Amino acid sequence: MKSFLQSVTLLSALICTSAKAFSQNDEVRYPYIKYIGIHAGTQGVGVSAFMPVNTALSVRTELSFLPFDIQVGKVYNGYNTKSDLSARFSNVHATLEWAPLHTHENIWKYLVASAGAGYFFKADGRINTRLADKYHYGEIVIDPAHLGTITTRVSWKNTIAPYLGGGLQHIEINPRFALGITIGSYYLKQPAVDITGTNLLVGNESNTPIVRENLKNYRFLPVFQLNFSHQIK
Amino acid sequence: MKKKRIFQGGILLSALLINACKDPLEHFELNVGTEILHYTNMIQVEDGNGQPISNITAAISGPDAALIYNLAGYKNFTINGGLLGLGIHPEHDPTKDREVRYDVSFSGSGYLTQVVPVVISEQQPYSVQTVHILNLDNPPPGVRMNQSSLTLQNNTLLTDATLATTIGNQATGTADIKLLQGTSFLDRQGAVIPGDHLNLRMVYLDASVEKALGAFPGGSLNSANVLAEGGTVVTSGSFNPAAVVAVDFFIGASPVKKFSQPVTLSIGLDAAFYNITTSALLKAGDQLSVYSYDVTTAQWQFEKYVTVEMKNGKPVASFETSHLSWYMVGNYLNSCTNPAILRFSGNWMIAGNTYPLKVEALLAGKVLKSLQVSLNTSSPIVNISDLPLSSKGISIRVYTADGQLLTAATGVELPSGSCTDEHIIALNPPVYNSAKVTLQLYVRCPEKKSTVKVLPTFYLYYREAKTSADDTGFKLLGVVKNGLLSTSLLTVDSKVYDFKAIWGNNIKYAYKKTVKADNSATVGTAPGDIIGVKVGANNLEMLTENCQ
């Protein structure tokens, strides 16, 4: 809650400052131009649209999709394991971007600070964990596939998450195309955790409080993103 | 310089964000379940008089022998406390279309070798069967034996000789074997066995005495390994014996398998035998089948038909034979190739309770097959293999573990021609003192605060308390699944019990315990935990080993 209030305060400050800047200089080209674009980064790939509000303030909307899969090996309770991590994040996102130095004639004219929120209509992570090695029970050797799988599901679904960030936007490549680079973070609600085990790994559901504790700080979803924009009239 | 500071700030911010993302599974206490073996079979080895036997050896053979391990996962089949626990390799569980079949051979000095076929079907993850191994020095009721020695000259008999059993030990019939002068004795290949003494042993089972038939070859009156009349491939069949004998001759250590000239066996038959062929009591002139049994192959083979004669007012079957083995005189019936499916019903069953029952298949008044099962309301189905349901006369009789009859004494008759049907067996309510007693076991590994969440599954036996030196009288209480068992067999507070638990290859006893309606205990080393006082060090070793 504290973070959210801080975000709202900062957002108010941005609007006030930008309104002042707009009144001082309405001849400056940047960032009055409408853009549409594509982006890619830690929150996935997607499309974006950019609409100026005044000389220093603009509204950016984005639609992003993140399909993420990786396999990792770890040792838990003495067992070598393999885990398939998969994340599926999809959100729509709207921010106000403030360009405090847009009147400069150097690279800092592209500097922006951003504040807004994203609606995550899909935000699920799944970890399928199984033993990496064959299991020995007396003289019986059991293939890990027969031992079962532990599935840990983490969900932040249907979350509206505030966002703060900044970066360099609308770096002109030519009069029609521009590049941008941003860094920031969402602040998510606490995730729901669900663990299920199959076959001989049934019973590991009791680890749910441990995983929930580990994920309590999984509320900052970092965003590092590159975008490529095209001017529209 | 300014640019550098901004860049460094960005790196720091990223590091902070990434640092928040620690391994979601950090400190995850991964546990692998203890129920490695999905299908287990507990064989209770007794001598027919209720005494558990451990001083004999067990060996596994048969089509699926390679898949069979002891409950600790080893190919070491030692009988402990009269119990032999076996399990199937978990990657080769039985399926709907394929049962797992193997034979367990029990042999030892002073005991008649017994080969017991075991059939595990998909719906039978836990099964218990009692095997009676005939103690030659202390045979059960209905069994008579004679052992003697004859002198040989030039490896042949000097004179005619007869070996006979006598009436006694509840056996009302006798058997004898007549050998002719000049007979020489051959091994399996037909070669004369040299020697100057012939040792003879004849064992007679009175087919009218249920305990005597406990020593029937294979442990039950049916078999999946039968060469029936005119058959060239083995089939599944059932026997209704009027009498059974085992004849073994030895010269030195060499067993005799054949003779140079036929010998004559005369076997006294059960006078009250119900002849399935004639649907009437046995009488002179009836034709009965003679089947022989080879203990090395565990195979029954049709020999001949024999006509019943009356001698001194008693029915007798006499026939010549040229080889030695077990002989069964009686009826033979073809069995179903698929197991009979029995669904037990009783609205008196309490959800969650485990009900260990003895299920007997009866044929012509005899117990064709007996097995112990552990049922509950959500798992009320039992499969019984090799029943002759193509014929009429099969019935199912059910007892509780404490001996209460839940069906008519003659059982619930199954319709003929019903090999593929599911049969519903209604069970009458038993009388119990306590409706539900719950035993809950937790395990706390040494130096751990919380109990482990993957709890053991094991067989649990009970009896009313005796001295610890006496290991008899334990009855199956049930299979404790994930540390939990609820039962109606125990009486709260007023009775004192001994418990015997089999976990892997370990047997644990708890003597002189009373129970409450809800009983929970934690095995561990923390204050308030139980570790056992009798062999606490061993218990701790087991606990530590299983916590690894």
XYZ file of C-alpha atoms in Angstrom, chain B:
548
model
C 30.848 10.763 -15.678
C 27.133 11.432 -15.327
C 26.361 8.774 -17.911
C 28.511 6.313 -15.990
C 26.605 6.970 -12.753
C 23.272 6.414 -14.493
C 24.551 3.180 -15.990
C 25.784 2.007 -12.576
C 22.427 2.922 -11.088
C 20.662 0.830 -13.684
C 22.864 -2.154 -12.922
C 22.192 -1.728 -9.190
C 18.439 -1.535 -9.756
C 18.506 -4.664 -11.877
C 20.583 -6.491 -9.267
C 18.117 -5.540 -6.542
C 15.173 -6.742 -8.577
C 16.835 -10.000 -9.501
C 17.958 -10.495 -5.910
C 14.313 -10.484 -4.822
C 13.786 -13.526 -7.034
C 15.372 -16.271 -4.987
C 14.831 -19.896 -5.884
C 11.091 -20.520 -5.379
C 11.891 -24.049 -4.210
C 14.658 -23.084 -1.787
C 14.536 -25.293 1.356
C 12.015 -27.544 -0.408
C 11.897 -30.766 1.618
C 11.517 -33.203 -1.228
C 10.343 -36.599 -0.028
C 10.022 -39.769 -2.033
C 7.107 -41.946 -0.913
C 7.701 -45.130 1.013
C 5.211 -47.081 -1.047
C 7.781 -47.944 -3.686
C 6.185 -51.307 -4.325
C 2.657 -50.778 -5.589
C 1.740 -54.455 -5.336
C 2.758 -56.555 -2.371
C 1.857 -60.010 -1.142
C 2.287 -61.153 2.437
C 2.650 -64.908 2.852
C 2.019 -66.241 6.334
C 3.942 -69.481 6.667
C 2.453 -71.906 9.194
C 2.745 -75.604 9.944
C -0.980 -76.380 9.781
C -1.261 -76.279 13.567
C -1.140 -72.498 13.789
C 2.584 -72.306 14.505
C 4.521 -69.812 12.351
C 7.562 -71.308 10.629
C 10.740 -69.428 9.837
C 13.419 -72.154 9.710
C 12.774 -73.111 6.105
C 13.941 -71.580 2.861
C 11.877 -69.870 0.215
C 12.669 -69.570 -3.486
C 10.819 -67.805 -6.270
C 10.222 -69.339 -9.694
C 7.604 -69.152 -12.409
C 6.897 -66.848 -15.332
C 7.271 -63.520 -13.521
C 9.926 -64.547 -10.973
C 12.333 -61.902 -12.272
C 9.913 -59.165 -11.193
C 9.653 -60.299 -7.582
C 11.617 -58.801 -4.683
C 11.274 -58.795 -0.942
C 9.628 -55.780 0.660
C 13.000 -54.057 1.027
C 13.648 -54.414 -2.701
C 16.164 -57.260 -2.553
C 16.265 -60.715 -4.104
C 16.675 -62.217 -0.672
C 13.685 -64.261 0.402
C 14.031 -64.905 4.100
C 11.042 -65.861 6.216
C 10.972 -63.737 9.338
C 8.532 -64.346 12.152
C 6.584 -66.715 9.888
C 6.092 -63.963 7.325
C 7.428 -63.589 3.825
C 6.656 -60.258 2.209
C 7.007 -60.021 -1.560
C 6.570 -57.153 -3.980
C 6.464 -56.609 -7.710
C 8.953 -54.349 -9.460
C 7.035 -51.059 -9.683
C 7.704 -50.684 -13.391
C 5.969 -54.012 -14.067
C 2.695 -53.730 -12.181
C -0.135 -56.043 -13.250
C -2.585 -54.578 -15.717
C -6.194 -55.255 -16.570
C -5.060 -57.675 -19.242
C -2.061 -59.203 -17.513
C -1.780 -60.750 -14.068
C 1.597 -61.268 -12.450
C 2.189 -64.938 -11.629
C 4.995 -66.589 -9.742
C 5.601 -69.639 -7.571
C 7.078 -69.653 -4.095
C 8.793 -72.875 -3.095
C 9.142 -73.624 0.622
C 11.480 -76.414 1.685
C 13.420 -77.417 4.729
C 14.539 -80.362 6.799
C 11.566 -82.053 8.444
C 9.025 -80.361 6.179
C 7.304 -81.505 3.014
C 8.279 -79.190 0.175
C 5.414 -76.959 -0.877
C 5.257 -74.854 -4.049
C 2.658 -72.118 -3.813
C 1.484 -70.281 -6.920
C 0.769 -66.592 -6.403
C -1.425 -64.563 -8.728
C -1.556 -60.792 -8.402
C -4.238 -58.955 -10.350
C -4.552 -55.269 -11.071
C -7.180 -54.697 -8.395
C -5.209 -56.414 -5.632
C -2.437 -54.076 -4.489
C -2.247 -55.797 -1.105
C -2.898 -59.471 -0.512
C -2.287 -61.896 2.290
C -2.309 -65.658 2.048
C -1.566 -68.368 4.543
C 0.547 -71.310 3.450
C 0.628 -74.528 5.433
C 3.906 -76.390 5.245
C 3.551 -79.908 6.504
C 5.740 -80.560 9.519
C 6.572 -84.239 9.211
C 7.133 -84.526 12.962
C 3.914 -82.759 13.882
C 1.367 -83.100 11.065
C -1.965 -81.279 11.348
C -5.252 -83.128 11.963
C -6.302 -85.451 9.165
C -2.752 -86.146 8.058
C -1.125 -89.528 8.628
C 2.348 -90.540 7.634
C 4.420 -93.700 7.480
C 8.141 -93.918 6.956
C 10.133 -97.137 6.710
C 13.141 -98.725 5.063
C 13.519 -101.845 2.919
C 16.642 -103.821 2.115
C 17.711 -104.099 -1.526
C 19.891 -106.736 -3.133
C 21.535 -105.990 -6.454
C 19.520 -102.758 -6.377
C 16.217 -104.692 -6.375
C 13.607 -105.719 -3.834
C 14.149 -109.158 -2.269
C 10.435 -109.776 -1.530
C 7.024 -108.226 -2.074
C 6.466 -105.300 0.293
C 3.651 -102.992 1.381
C 3.855 -99.577 2.978
C 0.651 -98.350 4.570
C -0.656 -95.506 6.685
C -2.976 -96.116 9.611
C -6.124 -94.497 10.953
C -5.520 -91.804 13.524
C -4.950 -88.084 14.037
C -8.516 -87.564 12.765
C -7.704 -89.412 9.528
C -10.454 -91.981 8.991
C -8.950 -93.471 5.840
C -5.680 -95.132 4.978
C -3.478 -95.638 1.939
C -0.987 -98.314 0.984
C 1.474 -99.001 -1.780
C 2.403 -102.544 -2.849
C 5.821 -103.260 -4.344
C 6.676 -106.490 -6.090
C 9.754 -108.635 -5.615
C 12.449 -107.790 -8.167
C 11.411 -104.158 -8.595
C 14.331 -101.818 -9.193
C 14.126 -98.073 -8.686
C 14.868 -95.462 -11.321
C 15.739 -91.774 -11.457
C 13.963 -89.212 -13.658
C 16.040 -90.271 -16.663
C 15.168 -93.945 -16.178
C 18.538 -95.086 -14.848
C 18.630 -97.595 -11.967
C 19.630 -95.950 -8.707
C 22.218 -98.158 -6.994
C 21.963 -98.808 -3.252
C 21.204 -101.400 -0.601
C 18.414 -99.591 1.229
C 15.169 -98.028 0.043
C 13.683 -95.341 2.290
C 9.952 -94.906 1.873
C 7.620 -92.140 3.007
C 3.896 -91.985 2.450
C 1.708 -89.078 3.534
C -2.070 -89.436 3.490
C -4.420 -86.443 3.579
C -7.977 -87.206 4.680
C -9.960 -85.034 2.259
C -12.820 -84.659 4.732
C -10.597 -82.748 7.185
C -10.157 -79.088 6.220
C -6.834 -78.671 8.015
C -5.418 -81.701 6.220
C -6.165 -80.124 2.849
C -4.080 -77.131 3.913
C -1.121 -79.286 2.873
C -2.627 -79.898 -0.586
C 0.054 -79.249 -3.221
C 0.113 -75.564 -4.112
C -1.793 -74.614 -0.959
C -5.193 -74.498 -2.666
C -7.421 -76.865 -4.600
C -7.001 -74.993 -7.855
C -4.067 -74.440 -10.123
C -3.216 -72.654 -13.340
C -0.687 -75.351 -14.212
C -2.708 -78.428 -15.169
C -2.285 -80.854 -18.045
C -5.858 -82.077 -18.199
C -7.114 -85.232 -19.892
C -5.937 -85.228 -23.496
C -4.333 -81.813 -23.059
C -0.976 -80.828 -24.466
C -0.881 -77.321 -23.043
C -1.349 -76.317 -19.425
C -4.686 -74.985 -18.357
C -6.367 -73.703 -15.247
C -8.371 -76.142 -13.201
C -9.829 -77.026 -9.836
C -9.913 -80.254 -7.853
C -12.498 -81.806 -5.610
C -10.380 -84.446 -3.865
C -11.754 -87.620 -2.314
C -8.239 -88.400 -1.053
C -4.679 -87.215 -1.514
C -1.400 -89.044 -0.956
C 2.241 -88.173 -1.386
C 4.706 -91.003 -1.885
C 8.441 -90.394 -1.813
C 11.157 -93.024 -2.077
C 14.859 -92.372 -1.674
C 17.945 -94.466 -2.158
C 20.605 -92.593 -0.268
C 19.976 -88.984 -1.204
C 18.645 -89.830 -4.661
C 14.856 -89.516 -5.074
C 13.139 -92.356 -6.885
C 10.954 -91.210 -9.760
C 10.067 -94.415 -11.591
C 10.004 -98.207 -11.158
C 11.125 -101.105 -13.301
C 7.607 -102.575 -12.904
C 4.361 -100.962 -11.821
C 3.467 -100.527 -8.182
C -0.098 -100.523 -6.866
C -1.578 -97.709 -4.818
C -4.756 -98.220 -2.807
C -6.217 -95.056 -1.351
C -9.088 -94.846 1.122
C -11.607 -92.206 0.007
C -13.774 -89.756 1.880
C -16.999 -91.668 2.539
C -18.962 -88.399 2.568
C -17.462 -87.243 -0.729
C -19.885 -85.372 -2.975
C -19.191 -86.539 -6.493
C -19.716 -83.550 -8.761
C -19.843 -85.813 -11.812
C -22.840 -87.755 -10.502
C -24.221 -84.959 -8.286
C -24.520 -87.545 -5.520
C -22.553 -88.964 -2.644
C -19.737 -91.290 -3.575
C -20.691 -94.911 -4.191
C -19.113 -98.059 -5.558
C -18.729 -97.986 -9.312
C -18.241 -94.214 -9.536
C -15.470 -93.086 -11.853
C -13.017 -90.633 -10.379
C -10.015 -88.892 -11.937
C -6.463 -89.549 -10.817
C -4.099 -86.599 -11.164
C -0.419 -86.581 -10.255
C 1.605 -83.566 -9.162
C 5.285 -82.974 -9.779
C 6.684 -80.753 -7.068
C 9.664 -79.685 -9.199
C 7.449 -78.237 -11.945
C 4.402 -77.530 -9.727
C 2.351 -79.145 -12.482
C -0.706 -81.383 -12.207
C -1.207 -84.068 -14.856
C -4.125 -86.319 -15.643
C -3.187 -89.981 -15.131
C -6.283 -92.121 -15.504
C -9.787 -92.792 -14.346
C -10.307 -95.166 -11.477
C -13.422 -97.049 -10.404
C -14.433 -96.778 -6.783
C -14.625 -100.067 -4.898
C -15.995 -100.798 -1.455
C -13.598 -102.656 0.834
C -14.678 -103.442 4.375
C -17.528 -101.006 3.874
C -15.228 -98.123 2.917
C -14.673 -96.577 -0.523
C -11.253 -97.260 -1.995
C -9.502 -96.376 -5.247
C -6.751 -98.735 -6.433
C -4.537 -98.179 -9.433
C -1.144 -99.034 -10.780
C 1.475 -96.412 -11.379
C 4.998 -96.346 -12.686
C 6.167 -93.111 -11.113
C 6.109 -91.336 -7.772
C 4.590 -88.074 -6.831
C 1.521 -86.631 -5.201
C -1.732 -88.273 -6.279
C -5.199 -86.770 -6.091
C -8.271 -88.948 -6.573
C -11.493 -87.038 -7.135
C -13.139 -84.613 -9.555
C -11.460 -82.141 -11.856
C -13.144 -78.998 -13.215
C -11.886 -76.490 -15.732
C -11.389 -73.040 -14.229
C -12.046 -69.640 -15.690
C -9.108 -68.097 -17.479
C -9.865 -64.673 -16.023
C -10.193 -63.947 -12.295
C -13.591 -63.883 -10.645
C -14.576 -60.367 -9.572
C -16.293 -60.188 -6.195
C -17.831 -56.946 -4.972
C -18.591 -57.021 -1.262
C -21.460 -54.972 0.083
C -22.641 -54.220 3.591
C -24.228 -50.973 4.691
C -22.753 -51.595 8.148
C -19.281 -50.789 6.832
C -18.056 -47.448 8.145
C -16.379 -45.158 5.656
C -12.656 -44.979 6.321
C -12.527 -48.209 8.298
C -10.364 -51.069 7.124
C -11.963 -54.516 7.229
C -9.593 -57.488 7.022
C -11.654 -60.445 5.865
C -10.971 -64.080 5.137
C -12.604 -64.952 1.823
C -13.075 -68.626 1.014
C -14.245 -70.133 -2.257
C -16.077 -73.387 -1.553
C -16.641 -76.305 -3.885
C -18.625 -79.355 -2.813
C -18.208 -78.346 0.811
C -14.424 -77.979 0.610
C -12.385 -74.792 0.759
C -11.119 -74.484 -2.782
C -9.133 -71.343 -2.119
C -8.707 -69.013 0.836
C -7.260 -65.544 0.949
C -7.173 -62.644 3.341
C -8.069 -59.240 2.047
C -8.161 -55.746 3.450
C -11.318 -53.957 2.290
C -12.928 -50.587 2.807
C -16.019 -48.874 1.453
C -14.114 -47.225 -1.361
C -12.275 -50.413 -2.319
C -14.719 -53.318 -1.888
C -13.584 -55.520 -4.791
C -11.581 -58.746 -4.596
C -10.345 -60.838 -7.491
C -9.947 -64.608 -7.145
C -8.128 -66.446 -9.891
C -8.719 -69.911 -11.280
C -12.255 -70.514 -9.987
C -14.305 -73.096 -11.959
C -17.259 -70.792 -12.503
C -18.239 -72.583 -15.684
C -19.678 -75.218 -13.325
C -22.264 -74.758 -10.642
C -21.593 -75.248 -6.965
C -19.036 -72.526 -6.245
C -19.888 -70.416 -3.235
C -18.143 -67.657 -1.316
C -17.863 -67.700 2.473
C -16.517 -64.725 4.388
C -15.174 -64.333 7.922
C -13.902 -61.338 9.815
C -10.337 -61.445 11.131
C -11.722 -62.352 14.556
C -13.669 -65.288 13.145
C -17.212 -63.939 12.774
C -19.099 -65.458 9.848
C -20.539 -62.786 7.538
C -22.323 -65.126 5.116
C -24.225 -68.377 5.437
C -22.008 -71.255 6.566
C -22.362 -72.711 3.077
C -21.466 -69.356 1.535
C -23.122 -67.312 -1.199
C -23.478 -69.444 -4.318
C -22.231 -67.999 -7.574
C -24.179 -68.764 -10.737
C -22.606 -71.147 -13.237
C -21.300 -69.858 -16.545
C -20.354 -66.559 -14.958
C -16.630 -66.300 -15.586
C -16.824 -62.716 -16.786
C -19.495 -61.403 -14.415
C -19.009 -59.236 -11.367
C -20.557 -60.987 -8.371
C -22.077 -59.045 -5.499
C -21.581 -60.684 -2.128
C -23.802 -59.253 0.615
C -22.141 -59.382 4.020
C -24.062 -59.616 7.285
C -23.052 -57.156 10.009
C -20.505 -58.398 12.527
C -20.622 -57.537 16.220
C -17.962 -55.102 17.382
C -17.383 -53.466 20.733
C -15.955 -50.228 19.332
C -17.292 -48.819 16.090
C -14.140 -47.037 15.055
C -10.624 -46.925 16.441
C -8.143 -44.794 14.541
C -4.403 -45.324 14.650
C -2.328 -42.482 13.227
C 1.418 -42.733 13.043
C 3.690 -39.785 12.357
C 7.420 -39.919 11.810
C 9.879 -37.253 12.866
C 13.380 -37.642 11.509
C 16.207 -37.137 14.026
C 17.132 -33.468 14.531
C 14.102 -32.266 12.548
C 11.390 -30.082 14.004
C 8.503 -31.117 11.791
C 7.254 -34.587 11.083
C 7.811 -36.064 7.652
C 4.838 -35.745 5.382
C 5.372 -38.923 3.423
C 4.234 -41.539 5.880
C 4.830 -45.267 5.767
C 2.448 -47.889 4.426
C 2.774 -51.263 6.108
C 0.987 -54.452 7.158
C -0.238 -54.428 10.767
C -1.174 -57.509 12.787
C -2.748 -57.698 16.216
C -3.732 -60.150 18.897
C -4.935 -60.020 22.454
C -1.826 -59.713 24.577
C 0.316 -62.768 25.230
C 3.880 -63.217 26.392
C 6.423 -61.843 23.932
C 8.082 -65.274 23.654
C 4.915 -66.597 22.021
C 4.678 -65.432 18.393
C 1.382 -67.170 17.605
C -2.108 -65.833 17.171
C -1.407 -62.612 15.299
C -4.213 -61.701 12.901
C -4.180 -59.146 10.149
C -5.567 -55.819 11.366
C -5.100 -54.267 7.955
C -2.769 -52.350 5.739
C -1.793 -49.057 7.334
C -1.814 -46.593 4.458
C 0.242 -43.445 4.847
C 0.424 -44.013 8.580
C -3.355 -44.223 9.063
C -5.667 -47.107 9.825
C -9.210 -47.109 11.196
C -10.729 -50.343 12.398
C -13.635 -51.848 14.274
C -11.634 -54.867 15.412
C -10.115 -53.245 18.494
C -11.949 -52.589 21.733
C -11.267 -49.268 23.416
C -9.627 -49.267 26.883
C -10.802 -52.612 28.225
C -8.634 -54.959 26.175
C -4.856 -55.217 25.971
C -3.266 -55.936 22.608
C 0.038 -56.864 21.033
C 0.820 -55.354 17.620
C 3.188 -56.567 14.936
C 4.075 -54.258 12.033
C 5.950 -55.231 8.880
C 7.634 -52.321 7.130
C 10.032 -53.292 4.362
C 11.932 -56.229 5.803
C 11.605 -54.962 9.354
C 9.216 -56.390 11.889
C 8.312 -54.239 14.859
C 6.397 -55.442 17.896
C 4.463 -53.364 20.399
C 3.317 -55.420 23.359
C 0.567 -54.892 25.906
C -1.072 -51.767 24.527
C -4.558 -50.470 25.127
C -6.185 -48.209 22.579
C -8.427 -45.176 22.645
C -10.859 -44.119 19.944
C -8.199 -41.830 18.504
C -4.594 -42.851 18.836
C -1.773 -40.859 17.365
C 1.903 -41.206 18.002
C 5.058 -39.781 16.518
C 8.042 -42.020 16.018
C 11.106 -39.907 16.622
C 13.626 -38.652 19.126
C 12.064 -35.359 20.196
C 10.463 -35.012 23.654
C 7.122 -36.830 23.665
C 7.992 -38.936 20.643
C 8.112 -42.713 20.824
C 11.230 -44.578 19.804
C 10.451 -47.862 21.538
C 11.946 -49.300 24.679
C 12.503 -52.895 23.675
C 15.155 -52.290 21.038
C 15.315 -48.524 20.978
C 18.788 -48.430 19.407
C 17.619 -50.576 16.510
C 14.548 -48.404 16.119
C 16.693 -45.285 15.974
C 18.924 -46.951 13.394
C 15.871 -47.819 11.295
C 14.510 -44.328 11.672
C 17.794 -42.725 10.704
C 18.192 -45.055 7.740
C 14.685 -44.398 6.463
C 15.088 -40.661 6.940
C 18.123 -40.568 4.671
